[in-house]
PDB file of C-alpha atoms in Angstrom:
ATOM      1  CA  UNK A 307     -57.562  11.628  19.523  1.00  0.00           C
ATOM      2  CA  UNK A 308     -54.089  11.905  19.126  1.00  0.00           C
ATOM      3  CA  UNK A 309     -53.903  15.435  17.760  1.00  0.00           C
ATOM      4  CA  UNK A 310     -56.174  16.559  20.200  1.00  0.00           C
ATOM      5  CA  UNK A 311     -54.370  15.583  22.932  1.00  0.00           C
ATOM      6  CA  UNK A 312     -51.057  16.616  21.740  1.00  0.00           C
ATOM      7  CA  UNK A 313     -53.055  20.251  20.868  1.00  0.00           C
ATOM      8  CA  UNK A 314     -53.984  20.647  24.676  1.00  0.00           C
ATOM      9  CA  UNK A 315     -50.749  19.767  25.674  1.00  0.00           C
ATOM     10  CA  UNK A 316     -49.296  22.413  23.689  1.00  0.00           C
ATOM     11  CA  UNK A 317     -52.015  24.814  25.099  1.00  0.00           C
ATOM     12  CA  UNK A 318     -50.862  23.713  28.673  1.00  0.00           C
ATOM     13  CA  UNK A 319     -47.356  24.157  27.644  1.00  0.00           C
ATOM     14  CA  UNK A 320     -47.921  28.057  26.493  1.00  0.00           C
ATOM     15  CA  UNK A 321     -49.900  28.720  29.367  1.00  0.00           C
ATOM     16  CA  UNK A 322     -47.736  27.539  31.669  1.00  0.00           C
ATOM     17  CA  UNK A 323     -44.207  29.142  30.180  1.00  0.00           C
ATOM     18  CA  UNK A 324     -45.474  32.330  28.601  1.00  0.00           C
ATOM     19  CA  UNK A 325     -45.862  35.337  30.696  1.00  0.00           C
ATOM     20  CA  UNK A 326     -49.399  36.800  30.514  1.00  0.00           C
ATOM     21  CA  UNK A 327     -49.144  40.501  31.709  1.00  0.00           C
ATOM     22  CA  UNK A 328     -46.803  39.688  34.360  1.00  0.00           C
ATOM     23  CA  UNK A 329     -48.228  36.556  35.685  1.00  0.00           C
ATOM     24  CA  UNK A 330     -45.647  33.981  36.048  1.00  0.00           C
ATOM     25  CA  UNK A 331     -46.825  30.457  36.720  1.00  0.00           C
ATOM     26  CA  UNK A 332     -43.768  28.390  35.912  1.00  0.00           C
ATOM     27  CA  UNK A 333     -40.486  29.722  33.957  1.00  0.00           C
ATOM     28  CA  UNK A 334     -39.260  26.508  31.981  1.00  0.00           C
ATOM     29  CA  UNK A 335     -35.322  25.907  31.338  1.00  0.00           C
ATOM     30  CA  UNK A 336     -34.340  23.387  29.735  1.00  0.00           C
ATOM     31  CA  UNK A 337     -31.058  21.600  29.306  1.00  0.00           C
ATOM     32  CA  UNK A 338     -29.195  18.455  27.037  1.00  0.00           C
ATOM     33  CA  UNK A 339     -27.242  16.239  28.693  1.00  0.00           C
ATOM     34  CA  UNK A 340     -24.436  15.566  25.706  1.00  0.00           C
ATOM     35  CA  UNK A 341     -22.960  12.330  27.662  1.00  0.00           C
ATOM     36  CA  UNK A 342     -23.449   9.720  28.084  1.00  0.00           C
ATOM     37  CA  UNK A 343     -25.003   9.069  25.679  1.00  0.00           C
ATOM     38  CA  UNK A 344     -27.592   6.422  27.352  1.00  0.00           C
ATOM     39  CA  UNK A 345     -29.283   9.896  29.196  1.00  0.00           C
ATOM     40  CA  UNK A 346     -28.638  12.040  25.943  1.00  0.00           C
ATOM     41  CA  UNK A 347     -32.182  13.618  26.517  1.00  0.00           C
ATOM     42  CA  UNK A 348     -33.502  17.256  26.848  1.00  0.00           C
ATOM     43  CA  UNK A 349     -34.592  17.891  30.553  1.00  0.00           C
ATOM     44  CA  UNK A 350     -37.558  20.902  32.013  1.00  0.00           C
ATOM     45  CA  UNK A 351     -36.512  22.815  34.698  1.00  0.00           C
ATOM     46  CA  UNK A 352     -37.718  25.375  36.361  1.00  0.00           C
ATOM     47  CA  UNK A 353     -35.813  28.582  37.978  1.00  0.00           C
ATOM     48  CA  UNK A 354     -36.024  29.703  41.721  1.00  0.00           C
ATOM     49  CA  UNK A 355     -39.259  32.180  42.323  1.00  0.00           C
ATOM     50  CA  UNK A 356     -37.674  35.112  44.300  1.00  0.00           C
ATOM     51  CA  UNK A 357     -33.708  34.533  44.533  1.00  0.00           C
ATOM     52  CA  UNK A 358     -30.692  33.623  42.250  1.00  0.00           C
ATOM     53  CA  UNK A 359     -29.438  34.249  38.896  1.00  0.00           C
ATOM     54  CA  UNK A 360     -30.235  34.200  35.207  1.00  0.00           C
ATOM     55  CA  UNK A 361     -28.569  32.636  32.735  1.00  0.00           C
ATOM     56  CA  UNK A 362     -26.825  35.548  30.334  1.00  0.00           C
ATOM     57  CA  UNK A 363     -24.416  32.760  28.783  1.00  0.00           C
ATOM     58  CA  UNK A 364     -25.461  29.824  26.682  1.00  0.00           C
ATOM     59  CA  UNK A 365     -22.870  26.994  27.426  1.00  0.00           C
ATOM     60  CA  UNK A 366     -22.094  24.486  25.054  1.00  0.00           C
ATOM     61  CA  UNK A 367     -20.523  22.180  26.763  1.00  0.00           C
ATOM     62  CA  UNK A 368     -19.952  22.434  30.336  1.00  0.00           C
ATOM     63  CA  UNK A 369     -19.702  19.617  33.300  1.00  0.00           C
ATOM     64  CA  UNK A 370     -22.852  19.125  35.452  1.00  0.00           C
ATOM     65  CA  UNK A 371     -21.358  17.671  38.766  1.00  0.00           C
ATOM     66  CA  UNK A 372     -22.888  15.941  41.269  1.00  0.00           C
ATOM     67  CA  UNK A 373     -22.532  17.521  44.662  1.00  0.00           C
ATOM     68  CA  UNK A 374     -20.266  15.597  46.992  1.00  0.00           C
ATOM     69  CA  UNK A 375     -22.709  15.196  49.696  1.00  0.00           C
ATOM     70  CA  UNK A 376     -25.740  15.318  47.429  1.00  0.00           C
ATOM     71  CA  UNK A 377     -27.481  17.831  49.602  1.00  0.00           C
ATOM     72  CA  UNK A 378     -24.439  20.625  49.176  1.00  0.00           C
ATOM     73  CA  UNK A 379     -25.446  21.990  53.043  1.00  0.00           C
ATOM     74  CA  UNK A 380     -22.180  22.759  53.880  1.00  0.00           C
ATOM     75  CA  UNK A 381     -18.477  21.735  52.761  1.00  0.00           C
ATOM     76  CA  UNK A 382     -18.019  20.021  50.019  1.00  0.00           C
ATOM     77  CA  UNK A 383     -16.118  17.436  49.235  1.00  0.00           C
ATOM     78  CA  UNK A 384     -15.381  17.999  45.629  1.00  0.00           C
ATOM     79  CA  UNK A 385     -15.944  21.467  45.302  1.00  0.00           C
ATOM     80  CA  UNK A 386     -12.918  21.957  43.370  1.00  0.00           C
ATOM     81  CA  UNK A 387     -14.380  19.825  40.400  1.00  0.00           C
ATOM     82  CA  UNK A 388     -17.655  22.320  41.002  1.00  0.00           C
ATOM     83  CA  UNK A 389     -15.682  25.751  40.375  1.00  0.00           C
ATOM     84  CA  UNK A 390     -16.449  27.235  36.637  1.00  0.00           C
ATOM     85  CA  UNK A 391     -19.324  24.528  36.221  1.00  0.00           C
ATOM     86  CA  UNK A 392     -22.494  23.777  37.073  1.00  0.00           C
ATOM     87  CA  UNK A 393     -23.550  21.600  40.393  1.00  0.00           C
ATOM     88  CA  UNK A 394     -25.858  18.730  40.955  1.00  0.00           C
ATOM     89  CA  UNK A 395     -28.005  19.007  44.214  1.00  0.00           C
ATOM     90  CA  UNK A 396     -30.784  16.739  45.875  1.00  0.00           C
ATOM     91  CA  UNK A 397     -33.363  18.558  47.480  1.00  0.00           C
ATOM     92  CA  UNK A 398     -33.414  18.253  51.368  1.00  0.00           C
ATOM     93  CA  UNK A 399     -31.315  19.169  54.834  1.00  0.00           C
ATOM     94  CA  UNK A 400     -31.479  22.600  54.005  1.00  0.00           C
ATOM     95  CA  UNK A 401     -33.005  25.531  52.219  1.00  0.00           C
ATOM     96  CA  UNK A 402     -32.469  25.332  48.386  1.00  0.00           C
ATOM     97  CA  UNK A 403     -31.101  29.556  49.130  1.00  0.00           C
ATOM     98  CA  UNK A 404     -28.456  27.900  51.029  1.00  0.00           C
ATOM     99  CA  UNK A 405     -27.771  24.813  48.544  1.00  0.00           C
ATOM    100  CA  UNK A 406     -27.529  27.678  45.954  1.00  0.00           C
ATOM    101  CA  UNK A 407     -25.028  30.110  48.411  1.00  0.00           C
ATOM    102  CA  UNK A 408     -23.052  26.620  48.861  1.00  0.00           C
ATOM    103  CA  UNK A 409     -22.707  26.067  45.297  1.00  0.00           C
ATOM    104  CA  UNK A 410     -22.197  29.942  44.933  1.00  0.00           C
ATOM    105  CA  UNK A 411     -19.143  29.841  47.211  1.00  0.00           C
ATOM    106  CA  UNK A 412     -17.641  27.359  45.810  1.00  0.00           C
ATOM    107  CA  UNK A 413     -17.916  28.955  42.466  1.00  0.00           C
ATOM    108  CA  UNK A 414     -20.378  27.346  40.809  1.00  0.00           C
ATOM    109  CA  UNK A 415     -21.966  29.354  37.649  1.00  0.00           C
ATOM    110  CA  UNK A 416     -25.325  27.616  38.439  1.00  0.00           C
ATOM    111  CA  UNK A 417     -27.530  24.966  40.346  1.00  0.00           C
ATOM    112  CA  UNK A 418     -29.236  22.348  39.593  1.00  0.00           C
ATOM    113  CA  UNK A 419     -31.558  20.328  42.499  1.00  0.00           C
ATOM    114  CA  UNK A 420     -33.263  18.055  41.783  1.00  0.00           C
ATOM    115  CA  UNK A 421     -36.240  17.017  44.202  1.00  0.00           C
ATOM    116  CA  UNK A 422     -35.141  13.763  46.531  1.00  0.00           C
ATOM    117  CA  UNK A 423     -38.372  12.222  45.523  1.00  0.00           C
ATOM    118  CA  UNK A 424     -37.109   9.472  43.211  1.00  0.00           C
ATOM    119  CA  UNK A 425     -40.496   8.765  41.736  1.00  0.00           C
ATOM    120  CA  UNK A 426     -41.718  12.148  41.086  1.00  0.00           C
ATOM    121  CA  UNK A 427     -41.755  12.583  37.418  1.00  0.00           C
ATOM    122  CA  UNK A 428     -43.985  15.369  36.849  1.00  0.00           C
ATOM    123  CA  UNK A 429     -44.652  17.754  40.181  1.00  0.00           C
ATOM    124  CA  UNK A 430     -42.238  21.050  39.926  1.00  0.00           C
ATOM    125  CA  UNK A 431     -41.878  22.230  43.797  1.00  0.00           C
ATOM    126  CA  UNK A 432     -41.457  26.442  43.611  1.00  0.00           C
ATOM    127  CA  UNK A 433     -38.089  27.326  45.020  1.00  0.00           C
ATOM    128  CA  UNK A 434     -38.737  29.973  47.310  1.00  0.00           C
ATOM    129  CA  UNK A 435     -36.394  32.067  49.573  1.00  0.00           C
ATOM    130  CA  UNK A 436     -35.916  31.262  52.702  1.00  0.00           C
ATOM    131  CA  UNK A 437     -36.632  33.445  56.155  1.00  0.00           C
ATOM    132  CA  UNK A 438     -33.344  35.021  56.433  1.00  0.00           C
ATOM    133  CA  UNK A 439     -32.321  37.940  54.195  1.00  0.00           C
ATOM    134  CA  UNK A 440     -29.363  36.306  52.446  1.00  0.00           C
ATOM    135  CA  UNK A 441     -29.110  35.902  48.166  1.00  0.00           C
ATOM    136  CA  UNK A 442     -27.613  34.304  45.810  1.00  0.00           C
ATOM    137  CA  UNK A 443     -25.820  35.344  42.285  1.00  0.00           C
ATOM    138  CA  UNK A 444     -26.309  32.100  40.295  1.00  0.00           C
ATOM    139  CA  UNK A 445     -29.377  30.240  38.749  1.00  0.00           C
ATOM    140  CA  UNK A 446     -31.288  28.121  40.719  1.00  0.00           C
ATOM    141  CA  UNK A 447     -33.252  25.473  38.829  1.00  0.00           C
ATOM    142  CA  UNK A 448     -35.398  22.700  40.176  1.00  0.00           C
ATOM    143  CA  UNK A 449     -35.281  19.340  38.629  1.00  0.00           C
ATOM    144  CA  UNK A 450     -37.807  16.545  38.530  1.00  0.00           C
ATOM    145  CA  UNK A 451     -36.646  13.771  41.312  1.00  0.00           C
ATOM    146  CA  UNK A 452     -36.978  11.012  38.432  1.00  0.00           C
ATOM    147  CA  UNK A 453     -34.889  13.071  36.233  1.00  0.00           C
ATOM    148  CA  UNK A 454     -31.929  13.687  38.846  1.00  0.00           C
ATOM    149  CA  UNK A 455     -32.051  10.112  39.389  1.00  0.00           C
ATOM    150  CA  UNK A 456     -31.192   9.089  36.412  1.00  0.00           C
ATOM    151  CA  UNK A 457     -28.381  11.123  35.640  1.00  0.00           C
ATOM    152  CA  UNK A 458     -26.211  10.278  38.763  1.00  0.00           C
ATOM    153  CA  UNK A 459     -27.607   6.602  38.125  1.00  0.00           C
ATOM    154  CA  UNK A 460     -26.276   6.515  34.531  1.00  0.00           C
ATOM    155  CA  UNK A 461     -22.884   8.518  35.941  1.00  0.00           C
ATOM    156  CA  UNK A 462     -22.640   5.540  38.813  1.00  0.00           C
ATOM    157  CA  UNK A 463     -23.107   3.008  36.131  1.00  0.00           C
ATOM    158  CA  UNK A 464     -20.886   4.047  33.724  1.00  0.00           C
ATOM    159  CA  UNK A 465     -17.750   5.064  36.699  1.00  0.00           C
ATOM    160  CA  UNK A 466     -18.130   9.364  35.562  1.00  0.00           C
ATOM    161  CA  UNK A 467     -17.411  12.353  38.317  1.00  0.00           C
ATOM    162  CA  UNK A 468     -19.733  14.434  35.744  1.00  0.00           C
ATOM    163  CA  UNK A 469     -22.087  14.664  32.159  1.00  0.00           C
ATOM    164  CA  UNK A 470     -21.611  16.952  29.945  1.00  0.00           C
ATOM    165  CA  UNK A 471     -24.706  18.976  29.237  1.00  0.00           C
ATOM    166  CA  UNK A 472     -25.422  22.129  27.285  1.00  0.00           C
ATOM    167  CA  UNK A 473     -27.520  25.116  29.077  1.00  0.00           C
ATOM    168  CA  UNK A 474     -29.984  26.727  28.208  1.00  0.00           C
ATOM    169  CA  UNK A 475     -31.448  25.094  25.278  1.00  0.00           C
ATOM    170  CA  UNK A 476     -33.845  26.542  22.916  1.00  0.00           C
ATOM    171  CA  UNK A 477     -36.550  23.946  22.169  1.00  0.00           C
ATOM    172  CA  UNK A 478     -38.620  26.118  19.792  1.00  0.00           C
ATOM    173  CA  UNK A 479     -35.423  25.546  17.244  1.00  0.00           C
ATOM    174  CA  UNK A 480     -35.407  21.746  17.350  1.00  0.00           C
ATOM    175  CA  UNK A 481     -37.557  19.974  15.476  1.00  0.00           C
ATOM    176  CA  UNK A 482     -37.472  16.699  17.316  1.00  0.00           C
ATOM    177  CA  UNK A 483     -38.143  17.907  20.685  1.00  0.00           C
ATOM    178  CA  UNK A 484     -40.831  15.341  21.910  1.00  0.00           C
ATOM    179  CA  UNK A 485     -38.480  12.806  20.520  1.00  0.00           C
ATOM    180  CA  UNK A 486     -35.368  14.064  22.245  1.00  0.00           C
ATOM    181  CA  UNK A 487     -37.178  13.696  25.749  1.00  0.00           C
ATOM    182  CA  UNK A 488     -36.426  10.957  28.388  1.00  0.00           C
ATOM    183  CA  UNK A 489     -38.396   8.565  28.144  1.00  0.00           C
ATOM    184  CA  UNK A 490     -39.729   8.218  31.710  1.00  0.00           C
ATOM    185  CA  UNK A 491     -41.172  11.586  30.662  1.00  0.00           C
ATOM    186  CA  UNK A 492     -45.062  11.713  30.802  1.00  0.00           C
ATOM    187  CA  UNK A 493     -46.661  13.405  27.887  1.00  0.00           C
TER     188      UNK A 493
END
């Protein structure tokens, strides 16, 4: 019962992150949010298909903040606190290449959007380039809608400008993993 399910999952899981001769389905990232601690869970990301960065730094401890307006299509309003960290983005008003120049310009080191459906909890939308010929230098990850809801809701409740989160994370070295995910998560 429980194995097998758990063993199919697993299957899923490889099939879905591991390259087979060049294939890419998804590419998973994931991330810890460090605090607060009520969120202090490991999140799945994905990265952008065809534009943006890759992540040649593993950071610690650096600030994820949410973008000040939440879509990030133009100026921001606190993209001062966004400069040397890593944005928070909802999905919509624009193309997620210009969310990512936006972020870019402001000097972000990456993205994060998360999808503006609140209740989607397990449907990754493929970031795609848009029609004009424009790029972008930073990673681009998507981000469940549930997920990104959760983290600005537990930095609303608790009065934060940011979480602290650590980027990329290596889940094959941690034990615990299933443990360590939100619990909203659907295995």
């Amino acid at each position: 019962g429980a194995a097998m399910l758990r063993g199919s999952l697993w299957l899923c899981l490889c099939l879905c992150c591991c390259p087979a001769r060049g294939l890419r389905i998804h590419e998973y990232l994931y991330f810890q949010v460090l605090s607060p601690g009520d969120i202090r869970y490991i999140f799945t990301a994905t990265l952008a298909k065809d534009f943006g960065g890759v992540f040649n730094t593993r950071y610690e401890q650096i600030y994820l903040v949410p973008a000040d307006p939440p879509e990030a299509c133009g100026e921001l309003n606190n993209g001062v606190f966004i400069q040397d960290q890593i944005a928070l983005v909802e999905r919509g008003g624009c193309s997620f290449l210009s969310k990512t120049r936006v972020i870019q310009e402001h000097g972000g080191r990456a993205v994060i959007i998360a999808d503006n459906a609140y209740d989607n909890d397990s449907f990754y939308i493929e970031m795609i380039q848009d029609s004009t010929r424009r790029t972008a230098d930073i990673p681009a990850l998507f981000l469940l809608g549930r997920d990104g809801y959760m983290i600005r809701r537990s930095l609303e409740q608790h009065g934060l400008p940011w979480a602290v989160i650590s980027i990329p994370v290596n889940v094959t070295s941690i034990p615990t993993y299933e443990t360590m995910q939100p619990p909203w998560t659907f295995w």
